[in-house]
């Protein structure tokens, strides 16, 4: 069974304090690993797709990396507007997404 | 872009009535659409996958007669919750992709409250 575990469950940072969010996974045949951002009461917003170990992608203050067992979402010098829940999901060969429970990030000004 | 809309954003209904939720891909053709359910502080749970013009594939434990899904065009899928009960109250989110294996883009969600 495909599994995704995200840690920590919640993270509180001071504005400008860089950190990383972890996503560990087990999947039978990884087709892709996805990161989404979800604001309260809204649907997930697509951030990145990673397809193979060693791949990295960046967007503004966010950088996602991938190994064979986990992915990291690095946040550099976060701002209060980066506060949200970050979801990790893996796509197996059956094309279904399996989501983790998410990491709730709070950035204090 | 890849914009997906949902309507309504919020609905309150009486127990026993049916509720229809629409999901539209606004700027791309979606061969495949997905319906999820999300409980507070929980991950998204896939309910069903629908491909345009064919019957939806439901996940184990999801009642197909209760959650009717129609994907009549490349830009529209509907989820009808039939004979709704309070335990059906939840946040329902759809997603759409150009092809089944491609990136899923999510709608803003629909909050359903059954009294």
PDB file of C-alpha atoms in Angstrom:
ATOM      1  CA  UNK A   1       0.000   0.000   0.000  1.00  0.00           C
ATOM      2  CA  UNK A   2       1.331   3.436  -0.908  1.00  0.00           C
ATOM      3  CA  UNK A   3       2.080   5.623   2.097  1.00  0.00           C
ATOM      4  CA  UNK A   4       3.071   9.237   2.634  1.00  0.00           C
ATOM      5  CA  UNK A   5       4.225  10.612   5.972  1.00  0.00           C
ATOM      6  CA  UNK A   6       4.853  14.290   6.484  1.00  0.00           C
ATOM      7  CA  UNK A   7       6.740  15.843   9.360  1.00  0.00           C
ATOM      8  CA  UNK A   8       6.556  17.822  11.454  1.00  0.00           C
ATOM      9  CA  UNK A   9       2.775  18.062  11.764  1.00  0.00           C
ATOM     10  CA  UNK A  10       3.041  21.788  12.468  1.00  0.00           C
ATOM     11  CA  UNK A  11       5.881  24.271  12.225  1.00  0.00           C
ATOM     12  CA  UNK A  12       6.099  27.783  13.562  1.00  0.00           C
ATOM     13  CA  UNK A  13       8.805  30.049  12.181  1.00  0.00           C
ATOM     14  CA  UNK A  14       9.857  33.619  12.642  1.00  0.00           C
ATOM     15  CA  UNK A  15       9.844  35.684   9.465  1.00  0.00           C
ATOM     16  CA  UNK A  16      13.178  35.130   7.730  1.00  0.00           C
ATOM     17  CA  UNK A  17      13.912  31.869   9.564  1.00  0.00           C
ATOM     18  CA  UNK A  18      14.611  29.227   6.903  1.00  0.00           C
ATOM     19  CA  UNK A  19      13.546  25.607   7.414  1.00  0.00           C
ATOM     20  CA  UNK A  20      12.616  22.369   5.650  1.00  0.00           C
ATOM     21  CA  UNK A  21       9.469  20.272   5.509  1.00  0.00           C
ATOM     22  CA  UNK A  22       9.859  16.518   5.139  1.00  0.00           C
ATOM     23  CA  UNK A  23       7.816  14.031   3.124  1.00  0.00           C
ATOM     24  CA  UNK A  24       8.694  10.344   3.424  1.00  0.00           C
ATOM     25  CA  UNK A  25       7.048   7.894   1.075  1.00  0.00           C
ATOM     26  CA  UNK A  26       6.705   4.287   0.045  1.00  0.00           C
ATOM     27  CA  UNK A  27       5.132   3.622  -3.305  1.00  0.00           C
ATOM     28  CA  UNK A  28       4.998   0.794  -5.797  1.00  0.00           C
ATOM     29  CA  UNK A  29       6.449   2.438  -8.853  1.00  0.00           C
ATOM     30  CA  UNK A  30       6.772   6.200  -8.421  1.00  0.00           C
ATOM     31  CA  UNK A  31       5.403   8.144 -11.331  1.00  0.00           C
ATOM     32  CA  UNK A  32       5.753  11.518  -9.648  1.00  0.00           C
ATOM     33  CA  UNK A  33       5.838  13.348  -6.325  1.00  0.00           C
ATOM     34  CA  UNK A  34       3.730  16.466  -5.960  1.00  0.00           C
ATOM     35  CA  UNK A  35       3.777  19.392  -3.557  1.00  0.00           C
ATOM     36  CA  UNK A  36       0.662  21.482  -3.039  1.00  0.00           C
ATOM     37  CA  UNK A  37      -0.152  24.449  -0.852  1.00  0.00           C
ATOM     38  CA  UNK A  38      -3.564  24.607   0.808  1.00  0.00           C
ATOM     39  CA  UNK A  39      -4.997  27.667   2.516  1.00  0.00           C
ATOM     40  CA  UNK A  40      -7.819  27.232   5.068  1.00  0.00           C
ATOM     41  CA  UNK A  41     -11.146  26.481   3.397  1.00  0.00           C
ATOM     42  CA  UNK A  42      -9.591  26.331  -0.069  1.00  0.00           C
ATOM     43  CA  UNK A  43      -8.520  23.640  -2.503  1.00  0.00           C
ATOM     44  CA  UNK A  44      -4.856  22.681  -2.918  1.00  0.00           C
ATOM     45  CA  UNK A  45      -2.726  24.895  -5.150  1.00  0.00           C
ATOM     46  CA  UNK A  46      -0.127  23.125  -7.290  1.00  0.00           C
ATOM     47  CA  UNK A  47       3.505  23.952  -6.516  1.00  0.00           C
ATOM     48  CA  UNK A  48       5.886  21.323  -7.929  1.00  0.00           C
ATOM     49  CA  UNK A  49       6.178  17.921  -9.545  1.00  0.00           C
ATOM     50  CA  UNK A  50       9.345  15.848  -9.130  1.00  0.00           C
ATOM     51  CA  UNK A  51       9.870  12.719 -11.177  1.00  0.00           C
ATOM     52  CA  UNK A  52      13.244  11.216 -10.287  1.00  0.00           C
ATOM     53  CA  UNK A  53      15.765  11.123  -7.458  1.00  0.00           C
ATOM     54  CA  UNK A  54      18.152  14.039  -7.570  1.00  0.00           C
ATOM     55  CA  UNK A  55      15.676  16.364  -9.207  1.00  0.00           C
ATOM     56  CA  UNK A  56      15.205  19.851  -7.752  1.00  0.00           C
ATOM     57  CA  UNK A  57      12.726  22.600  -8.546  1.00  0.00           C
ATOM     58  CA  UNK A  58      12.497  26.167  -7.302  1.00  0.00           C
ATOM     59  CA  UNK A  59       9.830  28.818  -7.145  1.00  0.00           C
ATOM     60  CA  UNK A  60      10.454  32.073  -5.292  1.00  0.00           C
ATOM     61  CA  UNK A  61      11.326  31.147  -1.687  1.00  0.00           C
ATOM     62  CA  UNK A  62      10.521  27.447  -2.154  1.00  0.00           C
ATOM     63  CA  UNK A  63      12.767  24.642  -3.356  1.00  0.00           C
ATOM     64  CA  UNK A  64      11.711  21.013  -3.594  1.00  0.00           C
ATOM     65  CA  UNK A  65      14.129  18.106  -3.709  1.00  0.00           C
ATOM     66  CA  UNK A  66      13.644  14.368  -4.163  1.00  0.00           C
ATOM     67  CA  UNK A  67      15.467  11.211  -3.104  1.00  0.00           C
ATOM     68  CA  UNK A  68      14.370   7.603  -3.449  1.00  0.00           C
ATOM     69  CA  UNK A  69      12.675   7.672  -0.059  1.00  0.00           C
ATOM     70  CA  UNK A  70      11.787  11.261   0.719  1.00  0.00           C
ATOM     71  CA  UNK A  71      11.269  14.760  -0.498  1.00  0.00           C
ATOM     72  CA  UNK A  72      12.049  18.056   1.163  1.00  0.00           C
ATOM     73  CA  UNK A  73      10.412  21.411   0.708  1.00  0.00           C
ATOM     74  CA  UNK A  74      12.946  24.044   1.691  1.00  0.00           C
ATOM     75  CA  UNK A  75      11.627  27.476   2.592  1.00  0.00           C
ATOM     76  CA  UNK A  76      14.199  30.267   2.487  1.00  0.00           C
ATOM     77  CA  UNK A  77      13.545  33.476   4.440  1.00  0.00           C
ATOM     78  CA  UNK A  78       9.804  32.814   4.769  1.00  0.00           C
ATOM     79  CA  UNK A  79       7.254  35.602   4.968  1.00  0.00           C
ATOM     80  CA  UNK A  80       3.887  35.605   6.802  1.00  0.00           C
ATOM     81  CA  UNK A  81       2.125  35.052   3.471  1.00  0.00           C
ATOM     82  CA  UNK A  82       3.849  31.668   3.232  1.00  0.00           C
ATOM     83  CA  UNK A  83       1.681  30.484   6.135  1.00  0.00           C
ATOM     84  CA  UNK A  84      -0.443  27.576   4.868  1.00  0.00           C
ATOM     85  CA  UNK A  85      -0.679  23.801   4.934  1.00  0.00           C
ATOM     86  CA  UNK A  86       1.762  22.108   2.590  1.00  0.00           C
ATOM     87  CA  UNK A  87       0.651  18.788   1.156  1.00  0.00           C
ATOM     88  CA  UNK A  88       2.842  16.112  -0.352  1.00  0.00           C
ATOM     89  CA  UNK A  89       1.392  13.430  -2.639  1.00  0.00           C
ATOM     90  CA  UNK A  90       2.820  10.522  -4.585  1.00  0.00           C
ATOM     91  CA  UNK A  91       1.486   9.219  -7.852  1.00  0.00           C
ATOM     92  CA  UNK A  92       1.924   5.535  -8.504  1.00  0.00           C
ATOM     93  CA  UNK A  93       1.745   3.704 -11.808  1.00  0.00           C
ATOM     94  CA  UNK A  94      -2.055   3.518 -11.404  1.00  0.00           C
ATOM     95  CA  UNK A  95      -1.997   7.341 -11.612  1.00  0.00           C
ATOM     96  CA  UNK A  96      -3.805   7.802  -8.296  1.00  0.00           C
ATOM     97  CA  UNK A  97      -2.501  10.352  -5.823  1.00  0.00           C
ATOM     98  CA  UNK A  98      -1.857   9.357  -2.226  1.00  0.00           C
ATOM     99  CA  UNK A  99      -1.657  12.379   0.044  1.00  0.00           C
ATOM    100  CA  UNK A 100       0.051  12.939   3.357  1.00  0.00           C
ATOM    101  CA  UNK A 101      -1.783  14.736   6.139  1.00  0.00           C
ATOM    102  CA  UNK A 102       0.059  17.937   5.477  1.00  0.00           C
ATOM    103  CA  UNK A 103       2.316  20.268   7.440  1.00  0.00           C
ATOM    104  CA  UNK A 104       0.773  23.439   8.810  1.00  0.00           C
ATOM    105  CA  UNK A 105       3.289  26.254   8.567  1.00  0.00           C
ATOM    106  CA  UNK A 106       2.853  29.447  10.529  1.00  0.00           C
ATOM    107  CA  UNK A 107       5.239  32.340   9.925  1.00  0.00           C
ATOM    108  CA  UNK A 108       5.240  35.109  12.509  1.00  0.00           C
ATOM    109  CA  UNK A 109       6.113  38.668  11.476  1.00  0.00           C
TER     110      UNK A 109
ATOM    111  CA  UNK B   1      -2.727  28.562 -16.387  1.00  0.00           C
ATOM    112  CA  UNK B   2      -4.827  25.677 -15.204  1.00  0.00           C
ATOM    113  CA  UNK B   3      -7.907  26.978 -13.450  1.00  0.00           C
ATOM    114  CA  UNK B   4     -10.605  24.767 -11.974  1.00  0.00           C
ATOM    115  CA  UNK B   5     -13.815  26.125 -10.501  1.00  0.00           C
ATOM    116  CA  UNK B   6     -16.437  24.551  -8.272  1.00  0.00           C
ATOM    117  CA  UNK B   7     -20.001  25.564  -7.609  1.00  0.00           C
ATOM    118  CA  UNK B   8     -21.432  26.075  -5.108  1.00  0.00           C
ATOM    119  CA  UNK B   9     -18.678  26.949  -2.657  1.00  0.00           C
ATOM    120  CA  UNK B  10     -20.940  26.267   0.281  1.00  0.00           C
ATOM    121  CA  UNK B  11     -24.280  24.514   0.625  1.00  0.00           C
ATOM    122  CA  UNK B  12     -26.586  23.707   3.504  1.00  0.00           C
ATOM    123  CA  UNK B  13     -29.351  21.183   2.948  1.00  0.00           C
ATOM    124  CA  UNK B  14     -31.867  19.139   4.881  1.00  0.00           C
ATOM    125  CA  UNK B  15     -31.371  15.455   5.519  1.00  0.00           C
ATOM    126  CA  UNK B  16     -32.874  13.352   2.737  1.00  0.00           C
ATOM    127  CA  UNK B  17     -32.414  15.873  -0.052  1.00  0.00           C
ATOM    128  CA  UNK B  18     -29.945  15.654  -2.946  1.00  0.00           C
ATOM    129  CA  UNK B  19     -27.179  18.111  -3.672  1.00  0.00           C
ATOM    130  CA  UNK B  20     -25.309  18.622  -6.939  1.00  0.00           C
ATOM    131  CA  UNK B  21     -21.771  20.027  -7.077  1.00  0.00           C
ATOM    132  CA  UNK B  22     -20.243  21.184 -10.356  1.00  0.00           C
ATOM    133  CA  UNK B  23     -16.567  21.107 -11.271  1.00  0.00           C
ATOM    134  CA  UNK B  24     -15.324  22.968 -14.332  1.00  0.00           C
ATOM    135  CA  UNK B  25     -11.926  23.276 -15.970  1.00  0.00           C
ATOM    136  CA  UNK B  26     -11.911  26.848 -17.240  1.00  0.00           C
ATOM    137  CA  UNK B  27      -8.876  27.072 -19.498  1.00  0.00           C
ATOM    138  CA  UNK B  28      -8.036  23.508 -20.473  1.00  0.00           C
ATOM    139  CA  UNK B  29      -9.705  20.302 -21.522  1.00  0.00           C
ATOM    140  CA  UNK B  30      -9.804  17.754 -18.737  1.00  0.00           C
ATOM    141  CA  UNK B  31      -9.861  14.174 -19.912  1.00  0.00           C
ATOM    142  CA  UNK B  32      -9.898  13.023 -16.318  1.00  0.00           C
ATOM    143  CA  UNK B  33     -11.494  14.518 -13.224  1.00  0.00           C
ATOM    144  CA  UNK B  34     -11.218  13.333  -9.659  1.00  0.00           C
ATOM    145  CA  UNK B  35     -13.448  13.809  -6.629  1.00  0.00           C
ATOM    146  CA  UNK B  36     -11.997  13.956  -3.125  1.00  0.00           C
ATOM    147  CA  UNK B  37     -13.351  14.349   0.357  1.00  0.00           C
ATOM    148  CA  UNK B  38     -11.436  16.021   3.152  1.00  0.00           C
ATOM    149  CA  UNK B  39     -12.130  15.937   6.884  1.00  0.00           C
ATOM    150  CA  UNK B  40     -10.628  18.517   9.257  1.00  0.00           C
ATOM    151  CA  UNK B  41      -6.902  18.049   9.735  1.00  0.00           C
ATOM    152  CA  UNK B  42      -6.967  14.961   7.511  1.00  0.00           C
ATOM    153  CA  UNK B  43      -5.521  14.239   4.121  1.00  0.00           C
ATOM    154  CA  UNK B  44      -7.564  14.238   0.947  1.00  0.00           C
ATOM    155  CA  UNK B  45      -9.387  10.967   0.371  1.00  0.00           C
ATOM    156  CA  UNK B  46     -10.023   9.983  -3.234  1.00  0.00           C
ATOM    157  CA  UNK B  47     -13.655   9.068  -3.824  1.00  0.00           C
ATOM    158  CA  UNK B  48     -13.746   8.424  -7.550  1.00  0.00           C
ATOM    159  CA  UNK B  49     -12.064   8.988 -10.888  1.00  0.00           C
ATOM    160  CA  UNK B  50     -14.048   9.961 -13.945  1.00  0.00           C
ATOM    161  CA  UNK B  51     -13.052  10.011 -17.569  1.00  0.00           C
ATOM    162  CA  UNK B  52     -15.004  12.031 -20.087  1.00  0.00           C
ATOM    163  CA  UNK B  53     -17.753  10.015 -21.671  1.00  0.00           C
ATOM    164  CA  UNK B  54     -17.365   6.924 -19.502  1.00  0.00           C
ATOM    165  CA  UNK B  55     -18.523   5.683 -16.130  1.00  0.00           C
ATOM    166  CA  UNK B  56     -16.685   6.773 -13.028  1.00  0.00           C
ATOM    167  CA  UNK B  57     -14.421   4.400 -11.122  1.00  0.00           C
ATOM    168  CA  UNK B  58     -15.164   4.469  -7.411  1.00  0.00           C
ATOM    169  CA  UNK B  59     -12.742   3.760  -4.594  1.00  0.00           C
ATOM    170  CA  UNK B  60     -13.401   0.911  -2.220  1.00  0.00           C
ATOM    171  CA  UNK B  61     -16.002   1.842   0.370  1.00  0.00           C
ATOM    172  CA  UNK B  62     -17.539   4.683  -1.649  1.00  0.00           C
ATOM    173  CA  UNK B  63     -21.203   4.038  -2.513  1.00  0.00           C
ATOM    174  CA  UNK B  64     -21.711   4.676  -6.198  1.00  0.00           C
ATOM    175  CA  UNK B  65     -25.476   4.951  -5.800  1.00  0.00           C
ATOM    176  CA  UNK B  66     -25.061   7.628  -3.174  1.00  0.00           C
ATOM    177  CA  UNK B  67     -22.366   9.668  -4.883  1.00  0.00           C
ATOM    178  CA  UNK B  68     -23.384   9.968  -8.529  1.00  0.00           C
ATOM    179  CA  UNK B  69     -20.681  11.272 -10.828  1.00  0.00           C
ATOM    180  CA  UNK B  70     -21.179  12.476 -14.372  1.00  0.00           C
ATOM    181  CA  UNK B  71     -18.413  13.665 -16.690  1.00  0.00           C
ATOM    182  CA  UNK B  72     -20.361  14.648 -19.742  1.00  0.00           C
ATOM    183  CA  UNK B  73     -17.850  16.978 -21.355  1.00  0.00           C
ATOM    184  CA  UNK B  74     -14.130  17.783 -21.320  1.00  0.00           C
ATOM    185  CA  UNK B  75     -14.756  20.761 -19.057  1.00  0.00           C
ATOM    186  CA  UNK B  76     -17.507  19.666 -16.688  1.00  0.00           C
ATOM    187  CA  UNK B  77     -17.986  16.968 -14.067  1.00  0.00           C
ATOM    188  CA  UNK B  78     -20.762  16.821 -11.493  1.00  0.00           C
ATOM    189  CA  UNK B  79     -21.051  15.060  -8.158  1.00  0.00           C
ATOM    190  CA  UNK B  80     -24.547  14.491  -6.810  1.00  0.00           C
ATOM    191  CA  UNK B  81     -24.916  13.476  -3.193  1.00  0.00           C
ATOM    192  CA  UNK B  82     -28.229  11.651  -3.085  1.00  0.00           C
ATOM    193  CA  UNK B  83     -30.420  11.395   0.027  1.00  0.00           C
ATOM    194  CA  UNK B  84     -27.848  13.303   2.025  1.00  0.00           C
ATOM    195  CA  UNK B  85     -27.389  12.573   5.726  1.00  0.00           C
ATOM    196  CA  UNK B  86     -25.493  14.520   8.394  1.00  0.00           C
ATOM    197  CA  UNK B  87     -22.530  12.130   8.103  1.00  0.00           C
ATOM    198  CA  UNK B  88     -22.130  13.281   4.486  1.00  0.00           C
ATOM    199  CA  UNK B  89     -21.208  16.738   5.748  1.00  0.00           C
ATOM    200  CA  UNK B  90     -17.669  17.387   4.594  1.00  0.00           C
ATOM    201  CA  UNK B  91     -15.411  19.392   2.290  1.00  0.00           C
ATOM    202  CA  UNK B  92     -15.626  18.050  -1.261  1.00  0.00           C
ATOM    203  CA  UNK B  93     -12.854  18.946  -3.698  1.00  0.00           C
ATOM    204  CA  UNK B  94     -12.528  18.125  -7.368  1.00  0.00           C
ATOM    205  CA  UNK B  95      -9.424  18.076  -9.488  1.00  0.00           C
ATOM    206  CA  UNK B  96      -8.880  17.959 -13.215  1.00  0.00           C
ATOM    207  CA  UNK B  97      -6.030  16.820 -15.416  1.00  0.00           C
ATOM    208  CA  UNK B  98      -5.375  16.872 -19.142  1.00  0.00           C
ATOM    209  CA  UNK B  99      -4.660  13.152 -18.982  1.00  0.00           C
ATOM    210  CA  UNK B 100      -4.944  10.628 -16.177  1.00  0.00           C
ATOM    211  CA  UNK B 101      -1.215  10.546 -15.449  1.00  0.00           C
ATOM    212  CA  UNK B 102      -0.661  14.307 -15.614  1.00  0.00           C
ATOM    213  CA  UNK B 103      -0.710  16.968 -12.899  1.00  0.00           C
ATOM    214  CA  UNK B 104      -4.010  17.391 -11.119  1.00  0.00           C
ATOM    215  CA  UNK B 105      -5.274  20.941 -10.645  1.00  0.00           C
ATOM    216  CA  UNK B 106      -7.741  21.396  -7.840  1.00  0.00           C
ATOM    217  CA  UNK B 107     -10.912  23.387  -7.485  1.00  0.00           C
ATOM    218  CA  UNK B 108     -11.577  25.625  -4.474  1.00  0.00           C
ATOM    219  CA  UNK B 109     -13.782  23.040  -2.785  1.00  0.00           C
ATOM    220  CA  UNK B 110     -17.406  22.849  -1.678  1.00  0.00           C
ATOM    221  CA  UNK B 111     -18.392  22.825   1.973  1.00  0.00           C
ATOM    222  CA  UNK B 112     -21.497  20.670   2.453  1.00  0.00           C
ATOM    223  CA  UNK B 113     -23.494  20.798   5.660  1.00  0.00           C
ATOM    224  CA  UNK B 114     -26.435  18.424   6.027  1.00  0.00           C
ATOM    225  CA  UNK B 115     -28.846  19.261   8.825  1.00  0.00           C
TER     226      UNK B 115
END
